Short mmCIF file of C-alpha atoms in Angstrom, two decimals:
data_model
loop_
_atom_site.label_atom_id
_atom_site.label_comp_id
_atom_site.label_asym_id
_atom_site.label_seq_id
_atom_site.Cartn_x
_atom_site.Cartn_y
_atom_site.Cartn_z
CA UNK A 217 22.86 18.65 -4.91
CA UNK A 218 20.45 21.19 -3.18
CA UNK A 219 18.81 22.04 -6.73
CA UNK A 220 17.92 19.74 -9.52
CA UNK A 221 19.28 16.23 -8.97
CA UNK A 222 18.89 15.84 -12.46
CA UNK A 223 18.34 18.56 -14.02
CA UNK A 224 18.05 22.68 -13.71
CA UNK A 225 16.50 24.69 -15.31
CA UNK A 226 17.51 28.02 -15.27
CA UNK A 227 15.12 31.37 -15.72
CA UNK A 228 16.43 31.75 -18.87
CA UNK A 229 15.92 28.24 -20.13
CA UNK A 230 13.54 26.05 -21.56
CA UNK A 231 14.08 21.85 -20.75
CA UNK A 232 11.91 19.74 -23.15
CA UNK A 233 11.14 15.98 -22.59
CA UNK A 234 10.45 14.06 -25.22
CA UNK A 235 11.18 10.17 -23.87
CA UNK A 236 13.68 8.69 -22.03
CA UNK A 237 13.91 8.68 -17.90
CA UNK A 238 15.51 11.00 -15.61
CA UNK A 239 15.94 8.42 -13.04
CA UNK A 240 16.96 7.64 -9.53
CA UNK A 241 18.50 11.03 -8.47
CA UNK A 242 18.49 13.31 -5.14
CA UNK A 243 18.41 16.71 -4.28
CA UNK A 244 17.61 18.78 -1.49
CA UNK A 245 14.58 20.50 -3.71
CA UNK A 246 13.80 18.83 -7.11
CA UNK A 247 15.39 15.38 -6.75
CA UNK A 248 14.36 14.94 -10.46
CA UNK A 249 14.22 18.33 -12.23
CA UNK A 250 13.90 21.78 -10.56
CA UNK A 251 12.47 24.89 -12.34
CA UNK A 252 13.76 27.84 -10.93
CA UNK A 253 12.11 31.28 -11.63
CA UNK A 254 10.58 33.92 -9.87
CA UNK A 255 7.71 36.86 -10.26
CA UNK A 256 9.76 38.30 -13.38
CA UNK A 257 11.31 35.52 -15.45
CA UNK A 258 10.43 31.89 -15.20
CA UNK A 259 12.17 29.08 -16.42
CA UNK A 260 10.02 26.35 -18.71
CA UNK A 261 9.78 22.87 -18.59
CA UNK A 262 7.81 20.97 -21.41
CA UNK A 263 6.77 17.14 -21.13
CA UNK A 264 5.99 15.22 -23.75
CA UNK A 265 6.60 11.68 -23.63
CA UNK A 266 9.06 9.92 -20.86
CA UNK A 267 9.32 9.64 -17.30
CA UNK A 268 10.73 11.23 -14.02
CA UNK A 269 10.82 8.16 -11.94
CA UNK A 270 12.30 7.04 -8.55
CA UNK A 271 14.08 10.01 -7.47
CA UNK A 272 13.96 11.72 -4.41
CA UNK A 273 14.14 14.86 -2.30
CA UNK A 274 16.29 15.21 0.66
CA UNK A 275 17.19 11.78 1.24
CA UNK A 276 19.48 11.67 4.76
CA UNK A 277 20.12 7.81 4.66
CA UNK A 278 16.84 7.21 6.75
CA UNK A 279 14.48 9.37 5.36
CA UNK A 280 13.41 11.94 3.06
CA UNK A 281 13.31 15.48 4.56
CA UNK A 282 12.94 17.57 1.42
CA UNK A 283 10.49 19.08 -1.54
CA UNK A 284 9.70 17.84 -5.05
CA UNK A 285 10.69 14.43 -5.24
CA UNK A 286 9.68 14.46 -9.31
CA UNK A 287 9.98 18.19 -9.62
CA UNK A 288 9.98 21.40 -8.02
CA UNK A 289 8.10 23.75 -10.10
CA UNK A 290 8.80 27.91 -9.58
CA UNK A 291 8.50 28.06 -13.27
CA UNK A 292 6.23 26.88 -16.17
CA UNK A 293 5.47 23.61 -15.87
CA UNK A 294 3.39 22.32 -19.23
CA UNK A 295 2.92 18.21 -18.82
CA UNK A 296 1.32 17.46 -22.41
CA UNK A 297 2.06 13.91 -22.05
CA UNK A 298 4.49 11.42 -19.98
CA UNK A 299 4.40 10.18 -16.84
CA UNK A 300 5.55 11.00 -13.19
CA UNK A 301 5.81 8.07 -11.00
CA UNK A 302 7.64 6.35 -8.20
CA UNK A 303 9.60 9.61 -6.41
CA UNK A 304 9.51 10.46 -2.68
CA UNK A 305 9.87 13.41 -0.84
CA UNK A 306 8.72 14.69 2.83
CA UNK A 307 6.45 17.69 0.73
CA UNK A 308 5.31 17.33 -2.97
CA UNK A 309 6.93 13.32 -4.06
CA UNK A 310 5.71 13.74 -7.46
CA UNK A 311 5.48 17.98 -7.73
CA UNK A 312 6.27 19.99 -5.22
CA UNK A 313 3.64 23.33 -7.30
CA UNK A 314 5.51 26.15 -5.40
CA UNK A 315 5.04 28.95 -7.74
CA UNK A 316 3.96 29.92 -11.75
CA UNK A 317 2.08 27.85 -13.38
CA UNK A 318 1.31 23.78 -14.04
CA UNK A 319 -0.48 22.56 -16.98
CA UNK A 320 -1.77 19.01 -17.66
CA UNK A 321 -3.47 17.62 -20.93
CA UNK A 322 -3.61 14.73 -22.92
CA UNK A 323 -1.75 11.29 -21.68
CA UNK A 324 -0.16 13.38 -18.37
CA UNK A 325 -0.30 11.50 -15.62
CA UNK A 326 1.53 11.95 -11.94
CA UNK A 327 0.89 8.26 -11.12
CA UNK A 328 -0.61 7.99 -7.56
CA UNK A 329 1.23 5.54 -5.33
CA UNK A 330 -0.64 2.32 -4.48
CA UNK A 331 -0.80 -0.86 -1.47
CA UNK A 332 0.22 1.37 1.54
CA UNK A 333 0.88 4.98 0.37
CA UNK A 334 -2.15 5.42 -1.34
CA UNK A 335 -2.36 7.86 1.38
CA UNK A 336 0.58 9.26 1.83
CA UNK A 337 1.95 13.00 1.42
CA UNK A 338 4.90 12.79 -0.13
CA UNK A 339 4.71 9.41 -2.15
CA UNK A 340 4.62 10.52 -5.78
CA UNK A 341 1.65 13.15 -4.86
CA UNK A 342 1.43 16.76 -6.54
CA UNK A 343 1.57 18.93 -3.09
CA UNK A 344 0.47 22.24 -4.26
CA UNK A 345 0.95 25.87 -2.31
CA UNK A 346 -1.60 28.11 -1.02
CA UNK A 347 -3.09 30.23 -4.18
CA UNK A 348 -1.51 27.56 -6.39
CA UNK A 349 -4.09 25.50 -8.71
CA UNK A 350 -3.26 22.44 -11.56
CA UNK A 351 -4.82 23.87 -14.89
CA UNK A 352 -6.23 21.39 -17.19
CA UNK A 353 -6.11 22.21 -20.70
CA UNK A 354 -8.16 20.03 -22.66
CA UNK A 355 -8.38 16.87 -21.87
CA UNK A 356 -6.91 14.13 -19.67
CA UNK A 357 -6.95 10.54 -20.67
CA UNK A 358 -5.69 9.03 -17.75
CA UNK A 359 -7.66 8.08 -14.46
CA UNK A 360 -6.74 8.95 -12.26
CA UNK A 361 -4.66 11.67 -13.38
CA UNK A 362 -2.79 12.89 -9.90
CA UNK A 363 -3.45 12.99 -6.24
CA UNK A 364 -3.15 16.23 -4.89
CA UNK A 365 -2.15 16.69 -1.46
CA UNK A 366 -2.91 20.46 -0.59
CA UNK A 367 -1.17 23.22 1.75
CA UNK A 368 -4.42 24.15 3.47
CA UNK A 369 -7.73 21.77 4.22
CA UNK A 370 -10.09 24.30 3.45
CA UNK A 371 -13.31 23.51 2.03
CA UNK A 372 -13.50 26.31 -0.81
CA UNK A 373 -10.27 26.49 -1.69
CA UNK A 374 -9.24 26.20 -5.55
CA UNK A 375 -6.51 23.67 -6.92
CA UNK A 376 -7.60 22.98 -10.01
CA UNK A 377 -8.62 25.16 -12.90
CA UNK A 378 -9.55 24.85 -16.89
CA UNK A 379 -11.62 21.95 -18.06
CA UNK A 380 -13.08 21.06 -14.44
CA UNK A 381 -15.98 20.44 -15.03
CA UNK A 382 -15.32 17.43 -17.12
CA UNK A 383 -12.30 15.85 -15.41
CA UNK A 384 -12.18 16.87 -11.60
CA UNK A 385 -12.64 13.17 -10.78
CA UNK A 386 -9.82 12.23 -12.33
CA UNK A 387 -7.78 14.07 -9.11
CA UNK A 388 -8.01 12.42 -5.85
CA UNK A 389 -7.31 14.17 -2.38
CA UNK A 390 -4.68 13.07 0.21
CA UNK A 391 -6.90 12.65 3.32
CA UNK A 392 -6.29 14.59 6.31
CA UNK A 393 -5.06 12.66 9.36
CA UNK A 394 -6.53 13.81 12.40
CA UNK A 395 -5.04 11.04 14.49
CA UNK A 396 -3.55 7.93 13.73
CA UNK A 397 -6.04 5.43 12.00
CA UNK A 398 -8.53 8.60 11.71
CA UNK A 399 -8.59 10.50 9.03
CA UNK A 400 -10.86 12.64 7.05
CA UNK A 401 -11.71 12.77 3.34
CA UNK A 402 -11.58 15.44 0.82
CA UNK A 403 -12.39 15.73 -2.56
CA UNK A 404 -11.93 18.54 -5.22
CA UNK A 405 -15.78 19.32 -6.57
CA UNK A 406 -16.63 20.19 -9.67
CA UNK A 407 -15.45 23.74 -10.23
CA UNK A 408 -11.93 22.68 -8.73
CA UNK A 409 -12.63 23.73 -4.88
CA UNK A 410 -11.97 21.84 -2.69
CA UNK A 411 -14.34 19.71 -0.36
CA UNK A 412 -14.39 17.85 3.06
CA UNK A 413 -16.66 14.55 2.10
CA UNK A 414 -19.34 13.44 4.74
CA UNK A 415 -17.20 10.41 5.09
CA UNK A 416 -14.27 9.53 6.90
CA UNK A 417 -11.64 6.71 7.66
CA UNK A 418 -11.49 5.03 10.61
CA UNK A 419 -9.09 1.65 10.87
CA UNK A 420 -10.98 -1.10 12.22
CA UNK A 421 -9.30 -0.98 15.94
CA UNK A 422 -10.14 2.16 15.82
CA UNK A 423 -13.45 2.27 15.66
CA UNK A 424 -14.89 1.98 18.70
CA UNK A 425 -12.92 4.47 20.39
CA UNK A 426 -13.61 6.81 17.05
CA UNK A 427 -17.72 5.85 18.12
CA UNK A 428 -17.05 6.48 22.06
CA UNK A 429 -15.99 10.04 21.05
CA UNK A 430 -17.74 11.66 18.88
#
């Protein structure tokens, strides 16, 4: 498939989730569900309980060249509860937030991947657009809630709107690989822009060199 592995929505429907799994599909874009709309009519998606879990996006036989491993949201997006976990992509493993809107309350969680691709774009991460922002609604009981892995590293930048204030920390950053085993860190502050941390990551043999050039 190129759309919806397993699912589509179309801009005239509405898909609600409300348990179950969709589970261990491919697609070009939306290797789980794609929501298709555009500036006039948007298709909805609804989440409630369930999961989207080990599917992926763009899968060639050696790797994954595509967007939205979880979903690939043009539409409305409204995560109330459920979880997100375990799907790849090259761009957006979890979400791939290309245009509308994407709401998260309650028990929503995009699990972020762990061992290895903590780090990772594209392993189960929400990669979100330029202009595009997560809206929380309420509140969010898991933490963390989603790693966010944006278009553009630039300190100012808003990805995440609504109740900020009181759950921004539950959102981690992808870092931003300057070379390999350097990296730097980012962080989305309090109002939902996004910040470059004084720290950064250096892997141990990289250190010295990291030290000799800066």
């Amino acid at each position: 498939y190129n759309y919806g592995g397993g699912a589509y929505v179309n801009q005239n429907g509405t898909l609600i989730i409300n348990g179950g799994s969709i589970k261990s599909n491919t697609a070009q874009q939306g290797g789980g569900v794609y929501v298709s709309g555009n500036s006039t009519k948007r298709a909805t998606l609804r989440m409630i309980q369930g999961d989207i879990s080990d599917n992926g996006a763009g899968w060639n036989g050696t790797s994954y060249t595509g967007e939205g491993g979880g979903v690939y949201n043009n539409g409305i997006f409204e995560m109330t509860g459920g979880e997100i976990k375990g799907n790849k992509a090259a761009t957006g493993g979890g979400v791939y937030f290309s245009e509308g809107t994407f709401e998260m309350k309650g028990s929503a969680v995009v699990t972020p991947s762990t061992s290895g691709d903590t780090d990772k774009p594209g392993k189960n991460d929400v990669y979100l657009k330029s202009g595009q922002a997560i809206t929380v609604d309420g509140t969010l009981s898991n933490n963390p809630a989603a790693r966010i892995t944006p278009r553009e590293y630039t300190a100012g930048h808003l990805y995440l709107t609504g109740n900020t204030n009181a759950h921004h920390r539950k959102f981690t950053v992808t870092s931003k690989v300057i070379e390999d085993g350097i990296a730097e860190i980012w962080k989305i502050k309090a109002n939902g822009n996004l910040e470059k941390s004084q720290y950064i990551d250096v892997r141990y043999n990289k250190l010295a060199y990291y030290l000799s050039s800066t």
